[in-house]
């Protein structure tokens, strides 16, 4: 829609479809969050487990992800084929994923399929068989996943980079685990994992769309109400320890994959909104500084981006680019120059402007509301908010927090980018020049 003067209307004037949100819990601690949307025919329903790879201790790396796979390989009520056919018959979409702090089983269906979809998801979480033959086969599948990452230069480089960032092994290791750790995951270890981390207090039933909230609460009580409360609250994860360092690995590939990272606040820190704005104007949109300088003006890289990664209590602002080896030195000098400029340092100082901040805020606000058009995105957002904050963070509240970000907030975040003693650099490519690290005042370690 275009306004009378030919300009686009402000995003702040937009309001998503009216909804009502129910938050409740069962006596055993399981939480239920339902956002009902009266004007849609679809619904998304999910079971969110507040544990992921970060909760895995030595010898259990990859347990959360393998458990997620095994849930679909048959239950006491349904075979693997029965599960697949039942989900297909609903005419919807189903999936699961494992993150560093969560595992989620979810489905998107038309309104008439909500009850059956939830019944299937609850069955997956509560009654997996963990058949020995299926476990052996699925471990083969996961090993193929790991091999696929190893053979994809960008993914391999990211895993190398992420592992290098953290002193805490639980935060550093891959979500998939390693071939060695997956080989060692027995049925007994998976059951031990479930007993520890799938207690009702760590489960959230979430739904959004054409959902009868009362009916879903009743279904959740029938499915999960008999579960006893879990053991004493699990200990908090180890305090994250970001490691400023420079790591280089030579590996057969066409390009050098460059990752540069700085520590950032976590989801519970309101400064994350300023960091999000900074990442967006630095390398998160077509008009961003890095996209314009690195790709449009110099043609140094096709892939160039800046993005935040937020966990509950910590985060990272990551810059990524892939360039030919003979242009990587120039790329690194450009990155340092742009970081110093945006931080207001050196002769090329170019502090963040109000216009840049406006574009970043509007971009992020637009993405926020675009996500609100999907019942699945809204359901996942609801579950994550309940997991992290214990409540729903309304869209307007998040939009207002973005609107409240000031130039001073972003400039303060930008100044941290000039702190090279806090930077982590990782380069993976066919050849790595030791002098490249000197651009950031450091020297490379080799794996």
PDB file of N, CA and C in Angstrom, residues 269-334:
ATOM      1  N   UNK A 269      19.457  -9.616  27.884  1.00  0.00           N
ATOM      2  CA  UNK A 269      20.083  -8.295  28.029  1.00  0.00           C
ATOM      3  C   UNK A 269      19.460  -7.336  27.016  1.00  0.00           C
ATOM      4  N   UNK A 270      18.836  -6.240  27.452  1.00  0.00           N
ATOM      5  CA  UNK A 270      18.187  -5.319  26.506  1.00  0.00           C
ATOM      6  C   UNK A 270      19.147  -4.695  25.497  1.00  0.00           C
ATOM      7  N   UNK A 271      20.445  -4.755  25.738  1.00  0.00           N
ATOM      8  CA  UNK A 271      21.401  -4.212  24.771  1.00  0.00           C
ATOM      9  C   UNK A 271      21.426  -5.004  23.471  1.00  0.00           C
ATOM     10  N   UNK A 272      20.789  -6.172  23.479  1.00  0.00           N
ATOM     11  CA  UNK A 272      20.791  -6.965  22.251  1.00  0.00           C
ATOM     12  C   UNK A 272      20.111  -6.234  21.102  1.00  0.00           C
ATOM     13  N   UNK A 273      19.169  -5.340  21.404  1.00  0.00           N
ATOM     14  CA  UNK A 273      18.489  -4.605  20.335  1.00  0.00           C
ATOM     15  C   UNK A 273      19.459  -3.668  19.626  1.00  0.00           C
ATOM     16  N   UNK A 274      20.341  -3.021  20.375  1.00  0.00           N
ATOM     17  CA  UNK A 274      21.345  -2.151  19.756  1.00  0.00           C
ATOM     18  C   UNK A 274      22.330  -2.971  18.933  1.00  0.00           C
ATOM     19  N   UNK A 275      22.717  -4.141  19.434  1.00  0.00           N
ATOM     20  CA  UNK A 275      23.631  -5.009  18.691  1.00  0.00           C
ATOM     21  C   UNK A 275      22.980  -5.482  17.396  1.00  0.00           C
ATOM     22  N   UNK A 276      21.685  -5.803  17.447  1.00  0.00           N
ATOM     23  CA  UNK A 276      20.975  -6.214  16.233  1.00  0.00           C
ATOM     24  C   UNK A 276      20.958  -5.095  15.205  1.00  0.00           C
ATOM     25  N   UNK A 277      20.706  -3.872  15.654  1.00  0.00           N
ATOM     26  CA  UNK A 277      20.724  -2.729  14.736  1.00  0.00           C
ATOM     27  C   UNK A 277      22.116  -2.536  14.153  1.00  0.00           C
ATOM     28  N   UNK A 278      23.138  -2.651  14.987  1.00  0.00           N
ATOM     29  CA  UNK A 278      24.511  -2.482  14.516  1.00  0.00           C
ATOM     30  C   UNK A 278      24.863  -3.537  13.468  1.00  0.00           C
ATOM     31  N   UNK A 279      24.536  -4.794  13.733  1.00  0.00           N
ATOM     32  CA  UNK A 279      24.836  -5.856  12.774  1.00  0.00           C
ATOM     33  C   UNK A 279      24.116  -5.623  11.457  1.00  0.00           C
ATOM     34  N   UNK A 280      22.884  -5.136  11.530  1.00  0.00           N
ATOM     35  CA  UNK A 280      22.098  -4.900  10.323  1.00  0.00           C
ATOM     36  C   UNK A 280      22.708  -3.805   9.466  1.00  0.00           C
ATOM     37  N   UNK A 281      23.058  -2.680  10.060  1.00  0.00           N
ATOM     38  CA  UNK A 281      23.607  -1.584   9.259  1.00  0.00           C
ATOM     39  C   UNK A 281      25.049  -1.859   8.837  1.00  0.00           C
ATOM     40  N   UNK A 282      25.721  -2.771   9.556  1.00  0.00           N
ATOM     41  CA  UNK A 282      27.086  -3.123   9.187  1.00  0.00           C
ATOM     42  C   UNK A 282      27.114  -4.135   8.047  1.00  0.00           C
ATOM     43  N   UNK A 283      26.265  -5.173   8.115  1.00  0.00           N
ATOM     44  CA  UNK A 283      26.319  -6.181   7.064  1.00  0.00           C
ATOM     45  C   UNK A 283      25.085  -7.037   6.952  1.00  0.00           C
ATOM     46  N   UNK A 284      23.925  -6.490   7.340  1.00  0.00           N
ATOM     47  CA  UNK A 284      22.713  -7.287   7.344  1.00  0.00           C
ATOM     48  C   UNK A 284      21.678  -6.909   6.313  1.00  0.00           C
ATOM     49  N   UNK A 285      22.008  -5.978   5.423  1.00  0.00           N
ATOM     50  CA  UNK A 285      21.053  -5.574   4.388  1.00  0.00           C
ATOM     51  C   UNK A 285      21.826  -5.057   3.180  1.00  0.00           C
ATOM     52  N   UNK A 286      21.107  -4.872   2.071  1.00  0.00           N
ATOM     53  CA  UNK A 286      21.769  -4.504   0.820  1.00  0.00           C
ATOM     54  C   UNK A 286      22.484  -3.164   0.903  1.00  0.00           C
ATOM     55  N   UNK A 287      21.956  -2.238   1.698  1.00  0.00           N
ATOM     56  CA  UNK A 287      22.581  -0.919   1.816  1.00  0.00           C
ATOM     57  C   UNK A 287      23.634  -0.865   2.912  1.00  0.00           C
ATOM     58  N   UNK A 288      23.916  -1.995   3.553  1.00  0.00           N
ATOM     59  CA  UNK A 288      24.843  -2.002   4.686  1.00  0.00           C
ATOM     60  C   UNK A 288      26.261  -1.664   4.242  1.00  0.00           C
ATOM     61  N   UNK A 289      27.050  -1.231   5.181  1.00  0.00           N
ATOM     62  CA  UNK A 289      28.408  -0.773   4.876  1.00  0.00           C
ATOM     63  C   UNK A 289      29.271  -1.869   4.257  1.00  0.00           C
ATOM     64  N   UNK A 290      29.268  -3.037   4.854  1.00  0.00           N
ATOM     65  CA  UNK A 290      30.129  -4.094   4.335  1.00  0.00           C
ATOM     66  C   UNK A 290      29.662  -4.594   2.981  1.00  0.00           C
ATOM     67  N   UNK A 291      28.366  -4.738   2.780  1.00  0.00           N
ATOM     68  CA  UNK A 291      27.867  -5.194   1.486  1.00  0.00           C
ATOM     69  C   UNK A 291      28.261  -4.204   0.398  1.00  0.00           C
ATOM     70  N   UNK A 292      28.105  -2.933   0.681  1.00  0.00           N
ATOM     71  CA  UNK A 292      28.433  -1.921  -0.320  1.00  0.00           C
ATOM     72  C   UNK A 292      29.939  -1.863  -0.593  1.00  0.00           C
ATOM     73  N   UNK A 293      30.748  -1.889   0.450  1.00  0.00           N
ATOM     74  CA  UNK A 293      32.196  -1.733   0.261  1.00  0.00           C
ATOM     75  C   UNK A 293      32.847  -3.010  -0.255  1.00  0.00           C
ATOM     76  N   UNK A 294      32.511  -4.146   0.346  1.00  0.00           N
ATOM     77  CA  UNK A 294      33.186  -5.400   0.005  1.00  0.00           C
ATOM     78  C   UNK A 294      32.696  -5.970  -1.314  1.00  0.00           C
ATOM     79  N   UNK A 295      31.386  -5.982  -1.509  1.00  0.00           N
ATOM     80  CA  UNK A 295      30.851  -6.612  -2.719  1.00  0.00           C
ATOM     81  C   UNK A 295      30.606  -5.622  -3.850  1.00  0.00           C
ATOM     82  N   UNK A 296      29.870  -4.559  -3.564  1.00  0.00           N
ATOM     83  CA  UNK A 296      29.447  -3.669  -4.639  1.00  0.00           C
ATOM     84  C   UNK A 296      30.598  -2.822  -5.191  1.00  0.00           C
ATOM     85  N   UNK A 297      31.432  -2.272  -4.315  1.00  0.00           N
ATOM     86  CA  UNK A 297      32.501  -1.373  -4.777  1.00  0.00           C
ATOM     87  C   UNK A 297      33.773  -2.110  -5.183  1.00  0.00           C
ATOM     88  N   UNK A 298      34.119  -3.171  -4.456  1.00  0.00           N
ATOM     89  CA  UNK A 298      35.403  -3.828  -4.693  1.00  0.00           C
ATOM     90  C   UNK A 298      35.292  -5.212  -5.318  1.00  0.00           C
ATOM     91  N   UNK A 299      34.120  -5.828  -5.259  1.00  0.00           N
ATOM     92  CA  UNK A 299      33.968  -7.171  -5.803  1.00  0.00           C
ATOM     93  C   UNK A 299      34.843  -8.205  -5.118  1.00  0.00           C
ATOM     94  N   UNK A 300      35.088  -8.008  -3.837  1.00  0.00           N
ATOM     95  CA  UNK A 300      35.978  -8.908  -3.104  1.00  0.00           C
ATOM     96  C   UNK A 300      35.324 -10.237  -2.754  1.00  0.00           C
ATOM     97  N   UNK A 301      34.018 -10.228  -2.595  1.00  0.00           N
ATOM     98  CA  UNK A 301      33.331 -11.432  -2.131  1.00  0.00           C
ATOM     99  C   UNK A 301      31.893 -11.423  -2.612  1.00  0.00           C
ATOM    100  N   UNK A 302      31.378 -12.604  -2.868  1.00  0.00           N
ATOM    101  CA  UNK A 302      29.943 -12.743  -3.141  1.00  0.00           C
ATOM    102  C   UNK A 302      29.187 -12.797  -1.822  1.00  0.00           C
ATOM    103  N   UNK A 303      29.709 -13.583  -0.881  1.00  0.00           N
ATOM    104  CA  UNK A 303      29.065 -13.713   0.427  1.00  0.00           C
ATOM    105  C   UNK A 303      29.742 -12.788   1.422  1.00  0.00           C
ATOM    106  N   UNK A 304      28.982 -11.861   1.975  1.00  0.00           N
ATOM    107  CA  UNK A 304      29.472 -10.973   3.022  1.00  0.00           C
ATOM    108  C   UNK A 304      28.300 -10.641   3.927  1.00  0.00           C
ATOM    109  N   UNK A 305      28.466 -10.822   5.218  1.00  0.00           N
ATOM    110  CA  UNK A 305      27.338 -10.589   6.122  1.00  0.00           C
ATOM    111  C   UNK A 305      27.842 -10.272   7.517  1.00  0.00           C
ATOM    112  N   UNK A 306      26.976  -9.654   8.288  1.00  0.00           N
ATOM    113  CA  UNK A 306      27.187  -9.465   9.721  1.00  0.00           C
ATOM    114  C   UNK A 306      25.889  -9.841  10.412  1.00  0.00           C
ATOM    115  N   UNK A 307      25.974 -10.659  11.435  1.00  0.00           N
ATOM    116  CA  UNK A 307      24.750 -11.118  12.092  1.00  0.00           C
ATOM    117  C   UNK A 307      25.041 -11.463  13.543  1.00  0.00           C
ATOM    118  N   UNK A 308      24.041 -11.273  14.407  1.00  0.00           N
ATOM    119  CA  UNK A 308      24.207 -11.660  15.808  1.00  0.00           C
ATOM    120  C   UNK A 308      23.727 -13.088  16.041  1.00  0.00           C
ATOM    121  N   UNK A 309      24.359 -13.775  16.963  1.00  0.00           N
ATOM    122  CA  UNK A 309      23.898 -15.073  17.450  1.00  0.00           C
ATOM    123  C   UNK A 309      23.639 -14.899  18.940  1.00  0.00           C
ATOM    124  N   UNK A 310      22.378 -14.992  19.343  1.00  0.00           N
ATOM    125  CA  UNK A 310      22.030 -14.777  20.745  1.00  0.00           C
ATOM    126  C   UNK A 310      21.641 -16.090  21.410  1.00  0.00           C
ATOM    127  N   UNK A 311      22.262 -16.393  22.540  1.00  0.00           N
ATOM    128  CA  UNK A 311      21.817 -17.443  23.433  1.00  0.00           C
ATOM    129  C   UNK A 311      21.229 -16.779  24.669  1.00  0.00           C
ATOM    130  N   UNK A 312      20.789 -17.567  25.640  1.00  0.00           N
ATOM    131  CA  UNK A 312      20.090 -16.973  26.780  1.00  0.00           C
ATOM    132  C   UNK A 312      20.971 -16.000  27.553  1.00  0.00           C
ATOM    133  N   UNK A 313      22.242 -16.339  27.741  1.00  0.00           N
ATOM    134  CA  UNK A 313      23.106 -15.535  28.603  1.00  0.00           C
ATOM    135  C   UNK A 313      24.351 -14.988  27.917  1.00  0.00           C
ATOM    136  N   UNK A 314      24.470 -15.176  26.626  1.00  0.00           N
ATOM    137  CA  UNK A 314      25.648 -14.691  25.910  1.00  0.00           C
ATOM    138  C   UNK A 314      25.321 -14.595  24.429  1.00  0.00           C
ATOM    139  N   UNK A 315      26.214 -13.986  23.697  1.00  0.00           N
ATOM    140  CA  UNK A 315      25.994 -13.854  22.273  1.00  0.00           C
ATOM    141  C   UNK A 315      27.289 -13.541  21.547  1.00  0.00           C
ATOM    142  N   UNK A 316      27.180 -13.483  20.233  1.00  0.00           N
ATOM    143  CA  UNK A 316      28.315 -13.194  19.361  1.00  0.00           C
ATOM    144  C   UNK A 316      27.824 -12.330  18.216  1.00  0.00           C
ATOM    145  N   UNK A 317      28.568 -11.295  17.887  1.00  0.00           N
ATOM    146  CA  UNK A 317      28.347 -10.573  16.641  1.00  0.00           C
ATOM    147  C   UNK A 317      29.366 -11.115  15.650  1.00  0.00           C
ATOM    148  N   UNK A 318      28.868 -11.760  14.604  1.00  0.00           N
ATOM    149  CA  UNK A 318      29.721 -12.476  13.653  1.00  0.00           C
ATOM    150  C   UNK A 318      29.741 -11.772  12.302  1.00  0.00           C
ATOM    151  N   UNK A 319      30.923 -11.641  11.738  1.00  0.00           N
ATOM    152  CA  UNK A 319      31.098 -11.158  10.370  1.00  0.00           C
ATOM    153  C   UNK A 319      31.665 -12.314   9.559  1.00  0.00           C
ATOM    154  N   UNK A 320      31.063 -12.570   8.395  1.00  0.00           N
ATOM    155  CA  UNK A 320      31.513 -13.681   7.551  1.00  0.00           C
ATOM    156  C   UNK A 320      31.700 -13.201   6.125  1.00  0.00           C
ATOM    157  N   UNK A 321      32.763 -13.683   5.487  1.00  0.00           N
ATOM    158  CA  UNK A 321      32.984 -13.421   4.067  1.00  0.00           C
ATOM    159  C   UNK A 321      33.793 -14.570   3.489  1.00  0.00           C
ATOM    160  N   UNK A 322      33.622 -14.802   2.204  1.00  0.00           N
ATOM    161  CA  UNK A 322      34.413 -15.806   1.492  1.00  0.00           C
ATOM    162  C   UNK A 322      35.042 -15.133   0.283  1.00  0.00           C
ATOM    163  N   UNK A 323      36.362 -15.260   0.155  1.00  0.00           N
ATOM    164  CA  UNK A 323      37.082 -14.576  -0.921  1.00  0.00           C
ATOM    165  C   UNK A 323      38.152 -15.496  -1.497  1.00  0.00           C
ATOM    166  N   UNK A 324      38.600 -15.159  -2.700  1.00  0.00           N
ATOM    167  CA  UNK A 324      39.714 -15.885  -3.289  1.00  0.00           C
ATOM    168  C   UNK A 324      40.968 -15.648  -2.444  1.00  0.00           C
ATOM    169  N   UNK A 325      41.853 -16.643  -2.355  1.00  0.00           N
ATOM    170  CA  UNK A 325      43.046 -16.480  -1.514  1.00  0.00           C
ATOM    171  C   UNK A 325      43.874 -15.244  -1.852  1.00  0.00           C
ATOM    172  N   UNK A 326      43.972 -14.901  -3.149  1.00  0.00           N
ATOM    173  CA  UNK A 326      44.810 -13.757  -3.511  1.00  0.00           C
ATOM    174  C   UNK A 326      44.156 -12.414  -3.194  1.00  0.00           C
ATOM    175  N   UNK A 327      42.917 -12.439  -2.714  1.00  0.00           N
ATOM    176  CA  UNK A 327      42.249 -11.196  -2.338  1.00  0.00           C
ATOM    177  C   UNK A 327      41.866 -11.175  -0.855  1.00  0.00           C
ATOM    178  N   UNK A 328      42.238 -12.202  -0.134  1.00  0.00           N
ATOM    179  CA  UNK A 328      41.864 -12.279   1.278  1.00  0.00           C
ATOM    180  C   UNK A 328      42.573 -11.219   2.106  1.00  0.00           C
ATOM    181  N   UNK A 329      43.825 -10.919   1.776  1.00  0.00           N
ATOM    182  CA  UNK A 329      44.539  -9.877   2.510  1.00  0.00           C
ATOM    183  C   UNK A 329      43.817  -8.541   2.372  1.00  0.00           C
ATOM    184  N   UNK A 330      43.408  -8.216   1.149  1.00  0.00           N
ATOM    185  CA  UNK A 330      42.667  -6.963   0.933  1.00  0.00           C
ATOM    186  C   UNK A 330      41.354  -6.985   1.701  1.00  0.00           C
ATOM    187  N   UNK A 331      40.658  -8.125   1.677  1.00  0.00           N
ATOM    188  CA  UNK A 331      39.395  -8.250   2.409  1.00  0.00           C
ATOM    189  C   UNK A 331      39.598  -7.957   3.891  1.00  0.00           C
ATOM    190  N   UNK A 332      40.620  -8.536   4.487  1.00  0.00           N
ATOM    191  CA  UNK A 332      40.849  -8.342   5.918  1.00  0.00           C
ATOM    192  C   UNK A 332      41.170  -6.886   6.239  1.00  0.00           C
ATOM    193  N   UNK A 333      41.927  -6.228   5.378  1.00  0.00           N
ATOM    194  CA  UNK A 333      42.212  -4.810   5.601  1.00  0.00           C
ATOM    195  C   UNK A 333      40.940  -3.967   5.488  1.00  0.00           C
ATOM    196  N   UNK A 334      40.072  -4.322   4.542  1.00  0.00           N
ATOM    197  CA  UNK A 334      38.802  -3.597   4.407  1.00  0.00           C
ATOM    198  C   UNK A 334      37.943  -3.813   5.650  1.00  0.00           C
TER     199      UNK A 334
END
